[in-house]
Tab-separated table of C-alpha atoms and ligand atoms in Angstrom:
chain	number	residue	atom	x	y	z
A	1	UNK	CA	-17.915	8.384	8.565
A	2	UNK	CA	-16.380	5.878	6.418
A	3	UNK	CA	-12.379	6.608	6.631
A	4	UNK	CA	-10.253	3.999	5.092
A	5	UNK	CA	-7.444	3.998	7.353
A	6	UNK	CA	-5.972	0.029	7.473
A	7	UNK	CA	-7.206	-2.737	6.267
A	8	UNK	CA	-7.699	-4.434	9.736
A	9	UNK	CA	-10.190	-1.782	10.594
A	10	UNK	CA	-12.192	-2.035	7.652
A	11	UNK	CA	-15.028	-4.359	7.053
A	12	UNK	CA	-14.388	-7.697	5.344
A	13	UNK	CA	-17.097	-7.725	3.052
A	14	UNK	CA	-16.811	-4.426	1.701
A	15	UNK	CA	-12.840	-4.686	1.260
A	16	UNK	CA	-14.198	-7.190	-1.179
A	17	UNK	CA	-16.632	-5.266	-2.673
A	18	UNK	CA	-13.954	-2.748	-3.255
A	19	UNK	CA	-11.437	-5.018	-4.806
A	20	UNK	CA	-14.134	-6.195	-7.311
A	21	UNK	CA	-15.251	-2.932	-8.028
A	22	UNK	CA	-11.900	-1.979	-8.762
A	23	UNK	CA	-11.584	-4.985	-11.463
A	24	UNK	CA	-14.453	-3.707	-12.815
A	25	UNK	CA	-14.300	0.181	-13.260
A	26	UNK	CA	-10.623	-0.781	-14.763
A	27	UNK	CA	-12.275	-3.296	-17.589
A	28	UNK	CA	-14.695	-0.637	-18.232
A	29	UNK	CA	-12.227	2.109	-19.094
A	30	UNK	CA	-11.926	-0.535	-21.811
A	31	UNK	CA	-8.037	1.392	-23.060
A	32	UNK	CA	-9.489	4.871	-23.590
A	33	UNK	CA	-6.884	7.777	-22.807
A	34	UNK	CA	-5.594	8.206	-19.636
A	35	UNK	CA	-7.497	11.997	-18.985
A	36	UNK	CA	-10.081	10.523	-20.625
A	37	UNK	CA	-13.283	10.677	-18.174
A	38	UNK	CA	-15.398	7.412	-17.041
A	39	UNK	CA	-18.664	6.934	-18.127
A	40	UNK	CA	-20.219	7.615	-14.761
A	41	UNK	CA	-19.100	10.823	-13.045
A	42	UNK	CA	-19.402	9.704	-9.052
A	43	UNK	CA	-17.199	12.364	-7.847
A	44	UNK	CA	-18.826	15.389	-9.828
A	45	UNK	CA	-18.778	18.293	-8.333
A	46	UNK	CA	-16.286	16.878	-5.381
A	47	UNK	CA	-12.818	18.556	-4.177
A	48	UNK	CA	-10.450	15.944	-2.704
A	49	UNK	CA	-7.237	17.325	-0.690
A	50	UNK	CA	-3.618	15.021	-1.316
A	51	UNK	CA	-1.796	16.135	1.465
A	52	UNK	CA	2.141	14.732	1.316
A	53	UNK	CA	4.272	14.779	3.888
A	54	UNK	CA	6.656	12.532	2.240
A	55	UNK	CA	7.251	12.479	-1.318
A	56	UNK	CA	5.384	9.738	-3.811
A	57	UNK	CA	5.264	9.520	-7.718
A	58	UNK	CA	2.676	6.669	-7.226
A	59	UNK	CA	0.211	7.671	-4.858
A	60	UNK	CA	0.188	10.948	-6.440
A	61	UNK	CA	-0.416	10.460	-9.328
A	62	UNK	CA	-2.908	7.588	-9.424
A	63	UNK	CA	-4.712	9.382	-6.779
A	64	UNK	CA	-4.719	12.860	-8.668
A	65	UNK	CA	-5.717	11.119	-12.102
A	66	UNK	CA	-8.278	8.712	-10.378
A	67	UNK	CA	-10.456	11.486	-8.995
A	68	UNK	CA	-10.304	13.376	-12.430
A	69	UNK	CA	-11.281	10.491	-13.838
A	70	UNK	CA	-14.369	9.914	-11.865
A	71	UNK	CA	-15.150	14.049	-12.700
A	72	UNK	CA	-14.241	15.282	-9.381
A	73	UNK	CA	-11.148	17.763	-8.460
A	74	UNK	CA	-8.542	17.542	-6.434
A	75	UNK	CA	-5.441	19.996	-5.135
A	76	UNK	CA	-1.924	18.703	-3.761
A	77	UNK	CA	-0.800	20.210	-0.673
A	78	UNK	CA	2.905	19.534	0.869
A	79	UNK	CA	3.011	19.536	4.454
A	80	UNK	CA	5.860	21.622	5.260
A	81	UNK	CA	3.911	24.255	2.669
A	82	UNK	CA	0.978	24.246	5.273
A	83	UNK	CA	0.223	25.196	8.412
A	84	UNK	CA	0.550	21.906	9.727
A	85	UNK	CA	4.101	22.459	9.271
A	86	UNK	CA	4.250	25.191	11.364
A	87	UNK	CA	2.681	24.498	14.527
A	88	UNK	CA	-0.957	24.135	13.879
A	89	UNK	CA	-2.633	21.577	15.173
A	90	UNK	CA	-3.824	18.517	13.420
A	91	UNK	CA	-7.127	18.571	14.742
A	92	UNK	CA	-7.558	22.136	13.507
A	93	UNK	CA	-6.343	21.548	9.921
A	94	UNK	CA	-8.754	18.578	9.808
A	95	UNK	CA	-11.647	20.945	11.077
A	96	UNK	CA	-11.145	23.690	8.403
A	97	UNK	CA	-9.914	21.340	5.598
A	98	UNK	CA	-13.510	19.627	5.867
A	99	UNK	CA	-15.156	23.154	5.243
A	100	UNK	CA	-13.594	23.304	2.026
A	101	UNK	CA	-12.926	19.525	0.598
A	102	UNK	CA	-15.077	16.154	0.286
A	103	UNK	CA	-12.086	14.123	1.172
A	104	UNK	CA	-8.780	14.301	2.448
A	105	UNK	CA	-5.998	11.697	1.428
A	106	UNK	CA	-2.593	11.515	3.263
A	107	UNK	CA	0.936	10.981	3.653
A	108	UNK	CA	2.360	10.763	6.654
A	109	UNK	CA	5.134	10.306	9.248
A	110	UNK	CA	4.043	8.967	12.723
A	111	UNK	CA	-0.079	7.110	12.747
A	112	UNK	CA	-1.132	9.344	15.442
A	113	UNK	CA	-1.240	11.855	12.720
A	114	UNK	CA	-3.424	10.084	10.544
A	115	UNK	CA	-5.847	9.174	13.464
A	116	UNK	CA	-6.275	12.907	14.649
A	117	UNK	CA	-7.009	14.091	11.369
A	118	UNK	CA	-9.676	11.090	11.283
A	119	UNK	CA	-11.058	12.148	14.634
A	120	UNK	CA	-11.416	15.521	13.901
A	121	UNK	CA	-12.581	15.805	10.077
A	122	UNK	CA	-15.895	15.591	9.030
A	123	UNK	CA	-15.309	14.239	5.637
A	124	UNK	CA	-13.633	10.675	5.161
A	125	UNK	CA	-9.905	10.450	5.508
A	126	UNK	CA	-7.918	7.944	3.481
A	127	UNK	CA	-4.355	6.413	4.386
A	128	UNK	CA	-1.675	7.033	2.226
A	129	UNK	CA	1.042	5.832	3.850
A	130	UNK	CA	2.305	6.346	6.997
A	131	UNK	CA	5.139	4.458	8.791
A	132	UNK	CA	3.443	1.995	10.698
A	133	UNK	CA	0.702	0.972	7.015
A	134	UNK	CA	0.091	1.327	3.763
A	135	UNK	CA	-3.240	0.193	3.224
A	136	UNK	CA	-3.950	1.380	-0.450
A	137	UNK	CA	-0.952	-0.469	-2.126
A	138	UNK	CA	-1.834	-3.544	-0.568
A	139	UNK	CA	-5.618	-3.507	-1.914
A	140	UNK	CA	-3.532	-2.917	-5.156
A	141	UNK	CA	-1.701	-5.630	-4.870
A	142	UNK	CA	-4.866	-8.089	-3.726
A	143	UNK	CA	-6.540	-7.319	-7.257
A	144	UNK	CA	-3.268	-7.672	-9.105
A	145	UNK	CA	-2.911	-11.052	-7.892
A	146	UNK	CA	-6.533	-11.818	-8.528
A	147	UNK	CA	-6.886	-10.624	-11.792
A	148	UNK	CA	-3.785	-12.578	-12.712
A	149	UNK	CA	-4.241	-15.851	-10.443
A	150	UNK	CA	-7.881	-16.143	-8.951
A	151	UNK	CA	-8.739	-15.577	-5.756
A	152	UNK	CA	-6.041	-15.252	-3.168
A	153	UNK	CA	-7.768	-16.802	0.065
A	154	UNK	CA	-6.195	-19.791	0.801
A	155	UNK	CA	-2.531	-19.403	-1.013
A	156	UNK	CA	0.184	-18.681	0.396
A	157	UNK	CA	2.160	-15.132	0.592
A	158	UNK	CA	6.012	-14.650	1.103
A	159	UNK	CA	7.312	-11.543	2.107
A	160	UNK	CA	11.597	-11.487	2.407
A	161	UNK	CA	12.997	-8.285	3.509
A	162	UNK	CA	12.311	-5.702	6.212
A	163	UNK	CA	9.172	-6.167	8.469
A	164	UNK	CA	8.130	-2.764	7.745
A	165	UNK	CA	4.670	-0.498	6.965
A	166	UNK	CA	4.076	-2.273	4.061
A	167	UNK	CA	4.044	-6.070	5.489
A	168	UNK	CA	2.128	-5.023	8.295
A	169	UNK	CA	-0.694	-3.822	5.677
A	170	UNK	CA	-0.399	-7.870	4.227
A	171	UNK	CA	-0.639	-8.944	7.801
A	172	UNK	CA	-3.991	-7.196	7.519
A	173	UNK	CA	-4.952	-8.323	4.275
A	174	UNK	CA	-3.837	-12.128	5.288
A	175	UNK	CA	-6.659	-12.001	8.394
A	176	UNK	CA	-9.216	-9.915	6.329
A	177	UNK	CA	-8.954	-11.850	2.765
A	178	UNK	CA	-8.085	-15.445	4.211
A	179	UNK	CA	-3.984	-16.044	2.608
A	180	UNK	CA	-1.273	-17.401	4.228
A	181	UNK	CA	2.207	-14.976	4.754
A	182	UNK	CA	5.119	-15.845	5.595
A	183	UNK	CA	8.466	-13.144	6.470
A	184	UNK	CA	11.608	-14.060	6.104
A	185	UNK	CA	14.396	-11.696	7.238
A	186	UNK	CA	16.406	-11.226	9.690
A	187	UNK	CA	15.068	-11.055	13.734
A	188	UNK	CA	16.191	-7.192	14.028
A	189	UNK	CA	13.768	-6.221	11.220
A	190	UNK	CA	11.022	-8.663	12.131
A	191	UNK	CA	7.724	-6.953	12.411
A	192	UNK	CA	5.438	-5.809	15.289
A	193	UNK	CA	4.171	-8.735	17.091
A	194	UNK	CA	1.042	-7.395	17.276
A	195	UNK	CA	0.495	-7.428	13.386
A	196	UNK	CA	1.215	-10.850	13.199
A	197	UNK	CA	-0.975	-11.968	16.692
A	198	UNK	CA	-3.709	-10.487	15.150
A	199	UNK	CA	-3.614	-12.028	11.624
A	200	UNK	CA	-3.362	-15.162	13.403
A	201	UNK	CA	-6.043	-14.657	15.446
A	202	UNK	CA	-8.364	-14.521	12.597
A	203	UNK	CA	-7.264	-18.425	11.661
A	204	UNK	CA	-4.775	-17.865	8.810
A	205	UNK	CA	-1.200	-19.228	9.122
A	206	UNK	CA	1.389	-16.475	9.990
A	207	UNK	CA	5.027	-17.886	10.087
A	208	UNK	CA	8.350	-16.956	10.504
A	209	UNK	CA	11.129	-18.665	8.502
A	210	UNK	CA	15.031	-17.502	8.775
A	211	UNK	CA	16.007	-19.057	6.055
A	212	UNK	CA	14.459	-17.585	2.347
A	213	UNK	CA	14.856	-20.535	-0.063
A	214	UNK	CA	12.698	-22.730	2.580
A	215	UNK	CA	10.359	-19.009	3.012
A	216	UNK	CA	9.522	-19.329	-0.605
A	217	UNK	CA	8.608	-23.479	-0.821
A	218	UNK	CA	5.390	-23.466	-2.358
A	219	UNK	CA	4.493	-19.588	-2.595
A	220	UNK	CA	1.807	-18.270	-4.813
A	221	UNK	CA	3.569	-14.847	-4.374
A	222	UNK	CA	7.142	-13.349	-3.446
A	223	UNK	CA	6.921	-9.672	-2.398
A	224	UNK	CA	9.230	-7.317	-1.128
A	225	UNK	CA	10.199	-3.777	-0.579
A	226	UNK	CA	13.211	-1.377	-0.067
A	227	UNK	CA	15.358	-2.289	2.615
A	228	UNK	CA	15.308	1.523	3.861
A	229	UNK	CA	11.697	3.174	4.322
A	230	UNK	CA	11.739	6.931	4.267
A	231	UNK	CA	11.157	7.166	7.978
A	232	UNK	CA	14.456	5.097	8.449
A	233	UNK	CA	17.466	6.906	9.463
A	234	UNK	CA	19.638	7.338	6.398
A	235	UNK	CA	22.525	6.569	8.663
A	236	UNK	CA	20.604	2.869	8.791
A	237	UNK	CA	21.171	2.516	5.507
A	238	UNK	CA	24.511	0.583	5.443
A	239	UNK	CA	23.478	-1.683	8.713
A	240	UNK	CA	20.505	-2.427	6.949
A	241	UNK	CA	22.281	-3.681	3.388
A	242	UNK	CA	24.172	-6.043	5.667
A	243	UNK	CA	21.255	-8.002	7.148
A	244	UNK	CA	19.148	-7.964	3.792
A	245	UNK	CA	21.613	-9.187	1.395
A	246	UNK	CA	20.859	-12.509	2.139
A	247	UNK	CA	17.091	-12.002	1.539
A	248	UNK	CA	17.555	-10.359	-2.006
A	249	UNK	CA	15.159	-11.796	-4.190
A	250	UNK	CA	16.800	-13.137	-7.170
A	251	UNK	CA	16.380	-15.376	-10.035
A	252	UNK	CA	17.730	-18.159	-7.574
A	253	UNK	CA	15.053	-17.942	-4.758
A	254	UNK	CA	12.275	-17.613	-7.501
A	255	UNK	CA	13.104	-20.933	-8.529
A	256	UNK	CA	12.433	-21.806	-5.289
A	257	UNK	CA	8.561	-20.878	-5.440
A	258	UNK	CA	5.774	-22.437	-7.125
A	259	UNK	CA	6.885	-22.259	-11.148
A	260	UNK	CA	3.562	-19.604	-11.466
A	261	UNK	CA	4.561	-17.722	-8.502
A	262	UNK	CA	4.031	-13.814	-8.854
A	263	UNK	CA	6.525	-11.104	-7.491
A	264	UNK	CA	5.240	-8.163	-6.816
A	265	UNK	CA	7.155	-5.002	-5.363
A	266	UNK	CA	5.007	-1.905	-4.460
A	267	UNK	CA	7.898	0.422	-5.700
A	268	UNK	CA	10.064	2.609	-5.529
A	269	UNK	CA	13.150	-0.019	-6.240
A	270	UNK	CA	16.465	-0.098	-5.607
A	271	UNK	CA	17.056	-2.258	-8.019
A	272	UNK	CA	19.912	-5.097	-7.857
A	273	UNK	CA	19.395	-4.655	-3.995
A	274	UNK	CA	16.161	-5.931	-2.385
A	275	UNK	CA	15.197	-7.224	-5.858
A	276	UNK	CA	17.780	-7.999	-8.801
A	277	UNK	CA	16.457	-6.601	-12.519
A	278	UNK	CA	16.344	-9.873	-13.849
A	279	UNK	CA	13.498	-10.722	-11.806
A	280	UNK	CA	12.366	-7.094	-11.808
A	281	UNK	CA	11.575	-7.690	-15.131
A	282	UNK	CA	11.320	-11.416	-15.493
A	283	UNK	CA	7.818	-13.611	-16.296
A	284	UNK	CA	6.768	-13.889	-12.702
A	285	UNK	CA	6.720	-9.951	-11.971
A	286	UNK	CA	3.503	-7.699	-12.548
A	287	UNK	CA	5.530	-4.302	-11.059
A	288	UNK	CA	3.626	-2.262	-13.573
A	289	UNK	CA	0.336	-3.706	-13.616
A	290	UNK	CA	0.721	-3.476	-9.440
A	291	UNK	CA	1.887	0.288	-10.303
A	292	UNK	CA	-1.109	0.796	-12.821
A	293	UNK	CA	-3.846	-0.737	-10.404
A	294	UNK	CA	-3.269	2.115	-7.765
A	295	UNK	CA	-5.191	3.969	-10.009
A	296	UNK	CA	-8.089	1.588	-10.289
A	297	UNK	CA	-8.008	-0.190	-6.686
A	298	UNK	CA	-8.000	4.200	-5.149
A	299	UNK	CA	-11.059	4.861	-7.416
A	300	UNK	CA	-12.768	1.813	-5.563
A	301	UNK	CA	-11.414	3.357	-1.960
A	302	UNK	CA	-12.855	6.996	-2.976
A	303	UNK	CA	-15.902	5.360	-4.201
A	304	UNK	CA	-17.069	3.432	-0.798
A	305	UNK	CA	-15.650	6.048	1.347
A	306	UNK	CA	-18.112	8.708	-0.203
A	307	UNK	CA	-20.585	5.966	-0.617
A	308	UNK	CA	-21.081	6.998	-4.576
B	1	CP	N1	4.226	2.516	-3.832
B	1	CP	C1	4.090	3.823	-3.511
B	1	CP	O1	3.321	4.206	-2.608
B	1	CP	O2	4.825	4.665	-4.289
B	1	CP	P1	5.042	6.235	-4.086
B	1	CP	O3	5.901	6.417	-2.868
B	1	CP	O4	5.713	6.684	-5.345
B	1	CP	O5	3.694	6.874	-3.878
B	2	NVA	N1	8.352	1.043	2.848
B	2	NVA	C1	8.431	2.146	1.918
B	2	NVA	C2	7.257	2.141	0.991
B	2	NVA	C3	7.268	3.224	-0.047
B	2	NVA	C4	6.066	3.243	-0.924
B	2	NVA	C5	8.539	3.446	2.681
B	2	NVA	O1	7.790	3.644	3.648
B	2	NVA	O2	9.389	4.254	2.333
């Protein structure tokens, strides 16, 4: 069964394959309309569950377009509207949702969740998000940077905020696609050991720098994310603006990286906090084109995982 669940436990060669075939199926859409469908119809006659038990506008959407757009169909459940909000078992929503759907796709809270319904389905399962990964956006943001910059192996990543489910999917990618990454935040927020050990133990430099304008020396790219997840505690939330102010990215620490550096931020933003507008919107940030490749990176993930 081929789930795509991280990137860590995914095969190297075909997390390339999918990056390139995501290039590729967006350069063929050559600008048609959005609902308009591709030339080949892989998912034709498939049903693909989105199960959310957080919200998204991203994932959503992208996913729910992408699968139209291959010629399959797909139907949006919320988690507290299910079952599975009500006592039933994982294992037996994964069990009957695989008697009536080719895929499943979802959003969660804790990974165990994820990794039952994996167990226990019979279709593939993909990883939308969960607290501990986010495996899709950071395929995303591997072709973004390629198709602006070349290849990423060898160049060096920056990552200034909270060590949270979102770096530990670039600690993946930085073992899997070759790239250096550095964090830079503060030591409460640093991220699981073991996502870093293990990057490192596939022979790519992992560092830790305190201090952000010596972070970004030399970076190819300057990511980072909200400084409160959605598992966070609200009640975090004013803690948490304390230790991150310092690691803002602005205009300032941009100057900082190489003069073509990228910054990329998966979204949502809160802008003028982790992120000011002015780079938001300034020469070195793709946002959108990050934001429009979830569309095009997914229909690549759907594609290997039903092997069509
Ligand atoms: N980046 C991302 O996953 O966005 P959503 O939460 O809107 O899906
Ligand atoms: N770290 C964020 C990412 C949102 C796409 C969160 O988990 O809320």
């Amino acid at each position: 069964m081929k789930h795509f669940l991280d990137i860590n436990k995914t095969d190297a060669a075909a997390l390339r394959g999918m990056i390139d075939e995501g290039i590729s199926m967006k350069s063929a859409r050559n600008g048609r309309p959005k609902g308009a469908p591709d030339d080949d119809q892989p998912l034709a006659g498939r049903m693909v569950a989105l199960i959310f038990e957080k919200p998204s506008t991203r994932t959503r959407v992208s996913f729910d377009v992408g699968v139209r757009q291959m010629g399959g169909e797909t139907m949006i459940l919320r988690g507290d509207e299910m079952q599975l909000g009500h006592g039933e078992t994982i294992a037996d929503t994964a069990r009957v949702l695989s008697r009536y759907v080719d895929l499943i796709m979802i959003r969660t809270f804790e990974e165990q969740t994820l990794l039952e319904m994996a167990e226990y389905a019979s279709v593939p399962v993909i990883n939308g998000l969960t607290n501990r990964s986010h495996p899709c956006q950071i395929m995303t943001d591997i072709m973004t940077f390629e198709e602006h910059r070349g290849p990423i192996r060898g160049r060096k990543v920056v990552w200034s905020g909270d060590g949270n489910n979102v770096f530990n999917s670039f600690a993946h990618a930085a073992g899997q696609f070759g790239f250096d990454l550095t964090f830079t935040g503060p030591p409460p927020l640093d991220p699981e050991q073991v996502f870093l050990d293990e990057a490192r133990s596939k022979g790519v430099n992992i560092t830790i720098e305190r201090d952000p304008a010596v972070a970004v020396q030399g970076a190819d790219l300057v990511v980072t994310d909200t400084w409160v997840s959605m598992h966070d505690p609200v009640s975090a939330r004013e803690r948490r603006h304390n230790q991150l102010r310092g690691y803002q990215v602005n205009a300032a620490l941009m100057a900082q990286a190489k003069p073509d550096a990228l910054f990329m931020h998966c979204l949502p933003a809160h802008r003028d906090d982790e992120a000011t507008s002015e780079v938001m919107d300034g020469p070195h940030s793709v946002i959108f084109d990050e934001a429009e490749n979830r569309l095009h990176a997914q229909k690549a993930i759907m594609r290997w995982c039903l092997g069509v």
